[in-house]
CSV table of C-alpha atoms and ligand atoms in Angstrom, one decimal:
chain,number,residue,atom,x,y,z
T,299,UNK,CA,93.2,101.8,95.6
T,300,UNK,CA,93.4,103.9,99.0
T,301,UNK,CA,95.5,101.1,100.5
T,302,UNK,CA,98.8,99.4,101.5
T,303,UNK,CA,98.4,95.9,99.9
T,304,UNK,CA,100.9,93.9,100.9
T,305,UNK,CA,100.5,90.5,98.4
T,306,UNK,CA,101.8,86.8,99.2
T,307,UNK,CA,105.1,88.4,99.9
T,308,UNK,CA,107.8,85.9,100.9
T,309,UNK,CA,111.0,87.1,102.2
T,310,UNK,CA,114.7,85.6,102.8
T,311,UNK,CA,117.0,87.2,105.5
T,312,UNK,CA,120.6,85.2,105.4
T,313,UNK,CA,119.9,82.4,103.1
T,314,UNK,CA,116.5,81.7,105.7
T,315,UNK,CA,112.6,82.5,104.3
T,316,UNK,CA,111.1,84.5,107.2
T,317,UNK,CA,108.5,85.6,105.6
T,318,UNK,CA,105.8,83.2,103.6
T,319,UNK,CA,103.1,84.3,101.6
T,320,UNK,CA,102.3,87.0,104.0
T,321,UNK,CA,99.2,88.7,102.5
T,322,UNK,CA,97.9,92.3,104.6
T,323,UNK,CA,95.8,95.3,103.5
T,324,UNK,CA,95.7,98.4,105.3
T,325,UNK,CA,92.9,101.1,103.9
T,326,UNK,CA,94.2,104.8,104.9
T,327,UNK,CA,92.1,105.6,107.6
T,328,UNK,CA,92.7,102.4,109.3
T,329,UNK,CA,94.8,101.9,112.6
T,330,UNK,CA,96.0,98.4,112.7
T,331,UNK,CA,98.2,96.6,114.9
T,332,UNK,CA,100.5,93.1,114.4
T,333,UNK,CA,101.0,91.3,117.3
T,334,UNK,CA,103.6,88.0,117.5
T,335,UNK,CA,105.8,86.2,119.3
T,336,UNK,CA,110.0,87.2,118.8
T,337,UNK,CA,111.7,85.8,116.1
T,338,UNK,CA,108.4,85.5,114.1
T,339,UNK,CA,109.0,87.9,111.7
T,340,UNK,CA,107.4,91.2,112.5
T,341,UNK,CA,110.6,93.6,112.3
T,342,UNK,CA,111.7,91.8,108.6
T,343,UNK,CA,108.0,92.7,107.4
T,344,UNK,CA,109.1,96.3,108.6
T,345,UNK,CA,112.7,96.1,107.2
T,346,UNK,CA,111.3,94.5,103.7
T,347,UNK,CA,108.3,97.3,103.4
T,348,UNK,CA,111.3,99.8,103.8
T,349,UNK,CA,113.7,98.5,101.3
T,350,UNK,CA,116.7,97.3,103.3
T,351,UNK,CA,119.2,95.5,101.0
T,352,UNK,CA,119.6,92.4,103.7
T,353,UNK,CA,116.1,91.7,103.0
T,354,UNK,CA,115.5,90.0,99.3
T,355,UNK,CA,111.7,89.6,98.1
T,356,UNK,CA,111.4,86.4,97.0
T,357,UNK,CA,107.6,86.7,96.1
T,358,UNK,CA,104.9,88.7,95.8
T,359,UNK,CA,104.3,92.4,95.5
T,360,UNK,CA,103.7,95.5,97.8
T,361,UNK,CA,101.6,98.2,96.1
T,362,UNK,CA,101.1,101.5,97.5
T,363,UNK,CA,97.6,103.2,96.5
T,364,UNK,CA,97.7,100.7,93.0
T,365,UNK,CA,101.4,101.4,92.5
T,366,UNK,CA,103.8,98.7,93.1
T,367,UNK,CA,106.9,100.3,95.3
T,368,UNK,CA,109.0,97.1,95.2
T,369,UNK,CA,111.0,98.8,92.6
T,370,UNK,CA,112.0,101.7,94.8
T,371,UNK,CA,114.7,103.1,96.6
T,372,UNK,CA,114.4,103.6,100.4
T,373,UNK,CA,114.3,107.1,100.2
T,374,UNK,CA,111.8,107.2,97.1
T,375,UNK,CA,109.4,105.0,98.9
T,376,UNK,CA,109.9,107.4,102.0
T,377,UNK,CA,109.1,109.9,99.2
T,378,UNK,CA,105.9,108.3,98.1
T,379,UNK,CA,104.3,108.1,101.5
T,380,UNK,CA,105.5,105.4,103.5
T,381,UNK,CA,106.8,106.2,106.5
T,382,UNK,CA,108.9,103.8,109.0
T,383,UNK,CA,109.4,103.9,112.5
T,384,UNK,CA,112.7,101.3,113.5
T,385,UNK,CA,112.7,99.4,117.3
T,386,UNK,CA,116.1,101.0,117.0
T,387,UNK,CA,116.6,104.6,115.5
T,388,UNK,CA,120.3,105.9,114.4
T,389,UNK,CA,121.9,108.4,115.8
T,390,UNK,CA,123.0,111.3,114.2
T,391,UNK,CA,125.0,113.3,115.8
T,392,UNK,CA,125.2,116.8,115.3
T,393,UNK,CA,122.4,117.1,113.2
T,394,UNK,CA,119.2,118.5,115.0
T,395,UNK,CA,116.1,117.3,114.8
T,396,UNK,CA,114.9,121.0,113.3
T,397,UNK,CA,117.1,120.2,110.8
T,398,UNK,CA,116.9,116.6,110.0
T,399,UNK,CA,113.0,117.1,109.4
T,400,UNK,CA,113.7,120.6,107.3
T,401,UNK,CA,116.2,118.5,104.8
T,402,UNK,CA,113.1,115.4,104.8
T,403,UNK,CA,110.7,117.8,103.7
T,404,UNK,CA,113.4,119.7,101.2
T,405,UNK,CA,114.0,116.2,99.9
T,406,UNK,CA,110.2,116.2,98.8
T,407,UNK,CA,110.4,119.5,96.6
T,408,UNK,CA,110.6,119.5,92.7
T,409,UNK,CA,114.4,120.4,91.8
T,410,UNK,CA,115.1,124.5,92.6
T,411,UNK,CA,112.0,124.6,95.1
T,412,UNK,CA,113.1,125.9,98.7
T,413,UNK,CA,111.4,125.0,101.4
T,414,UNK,CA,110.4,128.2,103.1
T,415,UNK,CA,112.2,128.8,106.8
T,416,UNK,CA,109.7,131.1,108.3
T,417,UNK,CA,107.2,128.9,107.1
T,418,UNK,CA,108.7,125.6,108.4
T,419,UNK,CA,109.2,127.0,111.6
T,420,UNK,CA,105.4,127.8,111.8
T,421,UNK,CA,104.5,124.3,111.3
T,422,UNK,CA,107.1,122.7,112.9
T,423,UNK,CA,105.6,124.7,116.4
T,424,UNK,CA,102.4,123.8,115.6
T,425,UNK,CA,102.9,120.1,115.2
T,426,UNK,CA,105.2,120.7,118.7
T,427,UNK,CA,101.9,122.5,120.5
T,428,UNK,CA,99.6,119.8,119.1
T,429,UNK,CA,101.8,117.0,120.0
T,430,UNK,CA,102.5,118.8,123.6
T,431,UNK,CA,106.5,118.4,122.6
T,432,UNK,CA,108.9,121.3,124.4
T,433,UNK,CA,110.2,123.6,121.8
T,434,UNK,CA,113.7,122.8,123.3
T,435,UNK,CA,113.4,119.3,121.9
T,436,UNK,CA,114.1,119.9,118.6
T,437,UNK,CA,117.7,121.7,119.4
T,438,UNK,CA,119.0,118.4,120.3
T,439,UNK,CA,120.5,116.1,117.8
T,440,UNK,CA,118.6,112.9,116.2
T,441,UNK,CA,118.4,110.2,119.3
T,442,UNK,CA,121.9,111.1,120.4
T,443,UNK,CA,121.5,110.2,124.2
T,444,UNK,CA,117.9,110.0,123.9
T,445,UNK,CA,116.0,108.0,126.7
T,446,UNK,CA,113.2,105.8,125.1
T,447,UNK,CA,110.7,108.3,125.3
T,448,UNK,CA,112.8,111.1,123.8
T,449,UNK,CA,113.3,108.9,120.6
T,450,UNK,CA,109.5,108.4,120.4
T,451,UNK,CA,109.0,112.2,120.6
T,452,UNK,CA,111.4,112.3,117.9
T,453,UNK,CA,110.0,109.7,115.6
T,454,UNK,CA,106.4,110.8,116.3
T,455,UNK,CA,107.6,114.4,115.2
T,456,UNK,CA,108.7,113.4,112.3
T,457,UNK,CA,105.5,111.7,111.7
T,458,UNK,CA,103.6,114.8,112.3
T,459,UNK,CA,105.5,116.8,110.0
T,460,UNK,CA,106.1,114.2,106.9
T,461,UNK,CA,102.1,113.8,106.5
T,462,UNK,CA,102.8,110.1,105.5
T,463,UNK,CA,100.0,107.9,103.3
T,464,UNK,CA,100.9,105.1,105.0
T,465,UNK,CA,102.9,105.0,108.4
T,466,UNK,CA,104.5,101.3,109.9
T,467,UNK,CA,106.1,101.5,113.7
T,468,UNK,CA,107.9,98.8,114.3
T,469,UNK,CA,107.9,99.1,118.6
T,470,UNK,CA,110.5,97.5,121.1
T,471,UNK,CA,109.6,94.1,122.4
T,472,UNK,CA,111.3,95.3,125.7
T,473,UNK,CA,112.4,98.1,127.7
T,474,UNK,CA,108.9,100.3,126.5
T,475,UNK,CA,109.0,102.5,129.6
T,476,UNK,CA,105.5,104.3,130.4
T,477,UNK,CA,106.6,107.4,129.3
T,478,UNK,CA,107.3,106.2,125.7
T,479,UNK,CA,104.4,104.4,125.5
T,480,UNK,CA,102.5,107.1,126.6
T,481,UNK,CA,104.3,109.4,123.9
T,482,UNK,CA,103.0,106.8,121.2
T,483,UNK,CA,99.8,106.7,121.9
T,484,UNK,CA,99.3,110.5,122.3
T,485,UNK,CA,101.0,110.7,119.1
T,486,UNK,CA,99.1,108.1,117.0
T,487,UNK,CA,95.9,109.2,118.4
T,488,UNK,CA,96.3,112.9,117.6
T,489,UNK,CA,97.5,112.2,114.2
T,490,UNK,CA,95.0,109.4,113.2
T,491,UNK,CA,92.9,110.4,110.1
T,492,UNK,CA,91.1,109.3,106.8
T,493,UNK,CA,94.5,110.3,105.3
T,494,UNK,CA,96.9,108.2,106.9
T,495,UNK,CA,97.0,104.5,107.2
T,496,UNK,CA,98.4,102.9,110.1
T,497,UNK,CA,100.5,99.8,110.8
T,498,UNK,CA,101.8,99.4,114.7
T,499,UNK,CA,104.0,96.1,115.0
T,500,UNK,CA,103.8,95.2,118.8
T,501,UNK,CA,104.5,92.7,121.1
T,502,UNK,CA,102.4,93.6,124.2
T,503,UNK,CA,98.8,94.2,124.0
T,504,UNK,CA,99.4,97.0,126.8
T,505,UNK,CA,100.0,99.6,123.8
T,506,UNK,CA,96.6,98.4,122.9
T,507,UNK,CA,95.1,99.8,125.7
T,508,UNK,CA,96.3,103.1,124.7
T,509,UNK,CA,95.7,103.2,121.0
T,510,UNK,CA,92.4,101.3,120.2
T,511,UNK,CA,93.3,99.5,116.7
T,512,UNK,CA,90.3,99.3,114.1
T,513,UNK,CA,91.7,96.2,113.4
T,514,UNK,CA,94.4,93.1,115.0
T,515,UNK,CA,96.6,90.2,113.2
T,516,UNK,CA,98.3,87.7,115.0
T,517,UNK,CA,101.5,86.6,113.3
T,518,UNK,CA,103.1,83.3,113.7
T,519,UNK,CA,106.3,81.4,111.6
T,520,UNK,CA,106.0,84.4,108.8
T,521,UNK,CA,102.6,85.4,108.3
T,522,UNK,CA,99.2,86.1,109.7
T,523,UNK,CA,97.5,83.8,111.1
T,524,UNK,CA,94.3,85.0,112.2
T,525,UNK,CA,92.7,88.4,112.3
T,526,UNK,CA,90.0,90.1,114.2
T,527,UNK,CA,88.6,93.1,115.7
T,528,UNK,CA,90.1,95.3,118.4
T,529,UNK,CA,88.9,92.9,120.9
T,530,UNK,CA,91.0,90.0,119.4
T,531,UNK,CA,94.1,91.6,121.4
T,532,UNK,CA,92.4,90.9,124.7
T,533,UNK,CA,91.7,87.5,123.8
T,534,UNK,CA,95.5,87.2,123.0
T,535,UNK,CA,96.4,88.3,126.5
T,536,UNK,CA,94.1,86.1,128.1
T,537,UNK,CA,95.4,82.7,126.3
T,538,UNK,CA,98.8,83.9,125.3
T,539,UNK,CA,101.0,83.1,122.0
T,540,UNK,CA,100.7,79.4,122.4
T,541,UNK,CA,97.1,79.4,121.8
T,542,UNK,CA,97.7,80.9,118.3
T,543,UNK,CA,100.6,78.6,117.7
T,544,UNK,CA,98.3,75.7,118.3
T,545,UNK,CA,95.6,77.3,116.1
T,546,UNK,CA,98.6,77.3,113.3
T,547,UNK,CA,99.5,74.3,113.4
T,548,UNK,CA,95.7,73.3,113.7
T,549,UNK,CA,95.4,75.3,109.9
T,550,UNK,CA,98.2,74.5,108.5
E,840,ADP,P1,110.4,89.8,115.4
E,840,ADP,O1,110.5,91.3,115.0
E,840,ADP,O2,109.0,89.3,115.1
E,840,ADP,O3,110.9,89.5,116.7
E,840,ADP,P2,112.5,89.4,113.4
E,840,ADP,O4,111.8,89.9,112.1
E,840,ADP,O5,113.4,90.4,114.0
E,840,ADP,O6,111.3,89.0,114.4
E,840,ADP,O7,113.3,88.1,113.1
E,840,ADP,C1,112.7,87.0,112.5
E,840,ADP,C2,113.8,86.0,112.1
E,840,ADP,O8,114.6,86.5,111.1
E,840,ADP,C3,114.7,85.6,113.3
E,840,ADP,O9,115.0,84.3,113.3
E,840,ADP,C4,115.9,86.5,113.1
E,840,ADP,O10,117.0,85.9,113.6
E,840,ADP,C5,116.0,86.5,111.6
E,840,ADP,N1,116.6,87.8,111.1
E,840,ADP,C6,116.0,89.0,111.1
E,840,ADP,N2,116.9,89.9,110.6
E,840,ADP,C7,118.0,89.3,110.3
E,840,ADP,C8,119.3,89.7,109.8
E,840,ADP,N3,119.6,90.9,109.4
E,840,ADP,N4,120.2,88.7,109.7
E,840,ADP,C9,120.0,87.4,110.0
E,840,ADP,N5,118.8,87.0,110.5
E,840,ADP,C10,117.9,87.9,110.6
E,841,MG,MG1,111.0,93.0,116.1
């Protein structure tokens, strides 16, 4: 019951099926990573888990710890644990991050609760400390202007201080400077732990080298296509996305 189960779920963007029977468990406590080609599907998997209206489930079911969370409203599946990180974040401007993150967390409160400033600050410096984030930062507003690594500070911050059950980031196919990658993997690998269950959609194996998955898929054409340990990744590099296209078509 600890899991994401993702069950046979197909999914049609604009009148197309992108995603076909595409089965995936993730245990809390788990790191694992989704690797594919563009255009294979990755980001609608993301977008579908979330709740996005262009998305329509045509099959199958998604059920959070035992609970089914097809049902839900974006914000009441961000609400019951699952927590998405986009390729590309909104912008809000003049909203701070201090306060974006202080109305996610008042969001979370039963109905005349408030959420404690003194108190939020606390955390909210700890989290900073822990994830070696400037106390500046969180003056700014959400990704207004933000270079690539400033919008992973931000999303990793958010991580940090939502305590997710299950967390999905969705990362850029492109343009990953170092120093966002780097801010990724510090943040992952600080907040890894038996509570949280992790899902990091890639296109490069070089994250990999940074955050060391417990497990890796390789998606093709909508769904997984073969699975393995952390070690798989390597193997991916080495023979590159035609292999496991091959290997598809081979099982198909
Ligand atoms: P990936 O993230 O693996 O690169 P995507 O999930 O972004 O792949 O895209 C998979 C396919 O779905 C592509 O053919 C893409 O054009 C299509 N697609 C995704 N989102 C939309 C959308 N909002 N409208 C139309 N087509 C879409
Ligand atoms: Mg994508």
């Amino acid at each position: 019951m600890n899991t994401l189960d993702i069950r046979n779920l197909s999914v049609r963007v604009a009148g197309n099926e992108i995603l076909k029977n595409f089965s995936l468990t993730i245990p809390k406590g788990e790191v694992h990573a989704i690797m594919g080609p563009n255009g294979t599907g990755k980001s609608t998997l993301a977008k579908a888990l979330a709740g996005h209206e262009d998305y329509e489930i045509t099959g199958g079911d998604v059920l959070l710890d035992g609970t089914s969370i097809l049902e839900l409203e974006p914000d009441e599946r961000s609400r019951s644990g699952l927590f998405m990180a986009f390729q590309y974040p909104s912008e809000i401007p003049g909203v701070s991050i201090a306060n974006f993150i202080r109305a996610a967390l008042q969001a979370r409160l039963a109905e005349g609760e408030e959420l404690e400033a003194t108190k939020y600050y606390k955390r909210l410096y700890e989290k900073m400390d822990l994830l070696s984030i400037d106390r500046k930062f969180t003056a700014r507003s959400v990704n207004e202007g933000f270079s690539g690594g400033e919008k992973k500070r931000c999303e990793i911050l958010q991580l940090a201080m939502l305590e997710p059950k299950y967390a999905i980031l969705d990362e850029t196919d492109s343009g990953l400077d170092i120093d966002a990658l780097k801010v990724v993997a510090h943040g992952v690998n600080t907040l890894r732990s038996q509570n949280m269950g992790v899902l990091l959609i890639t296109h490069y194996q070089r994250l990999l080298n940074y955050i060391v998955p417990d497990r890796v898929h390789v998606m093709y054409d909508g769904r997984i296509v073969k699975s393995g340990p952390k070690e798989l990744a390597l193997e991916l590099e080495a023979n590159g996305y035609e292999w496991v296209r091959d290997h598809a078509t081979a099982t198909a």
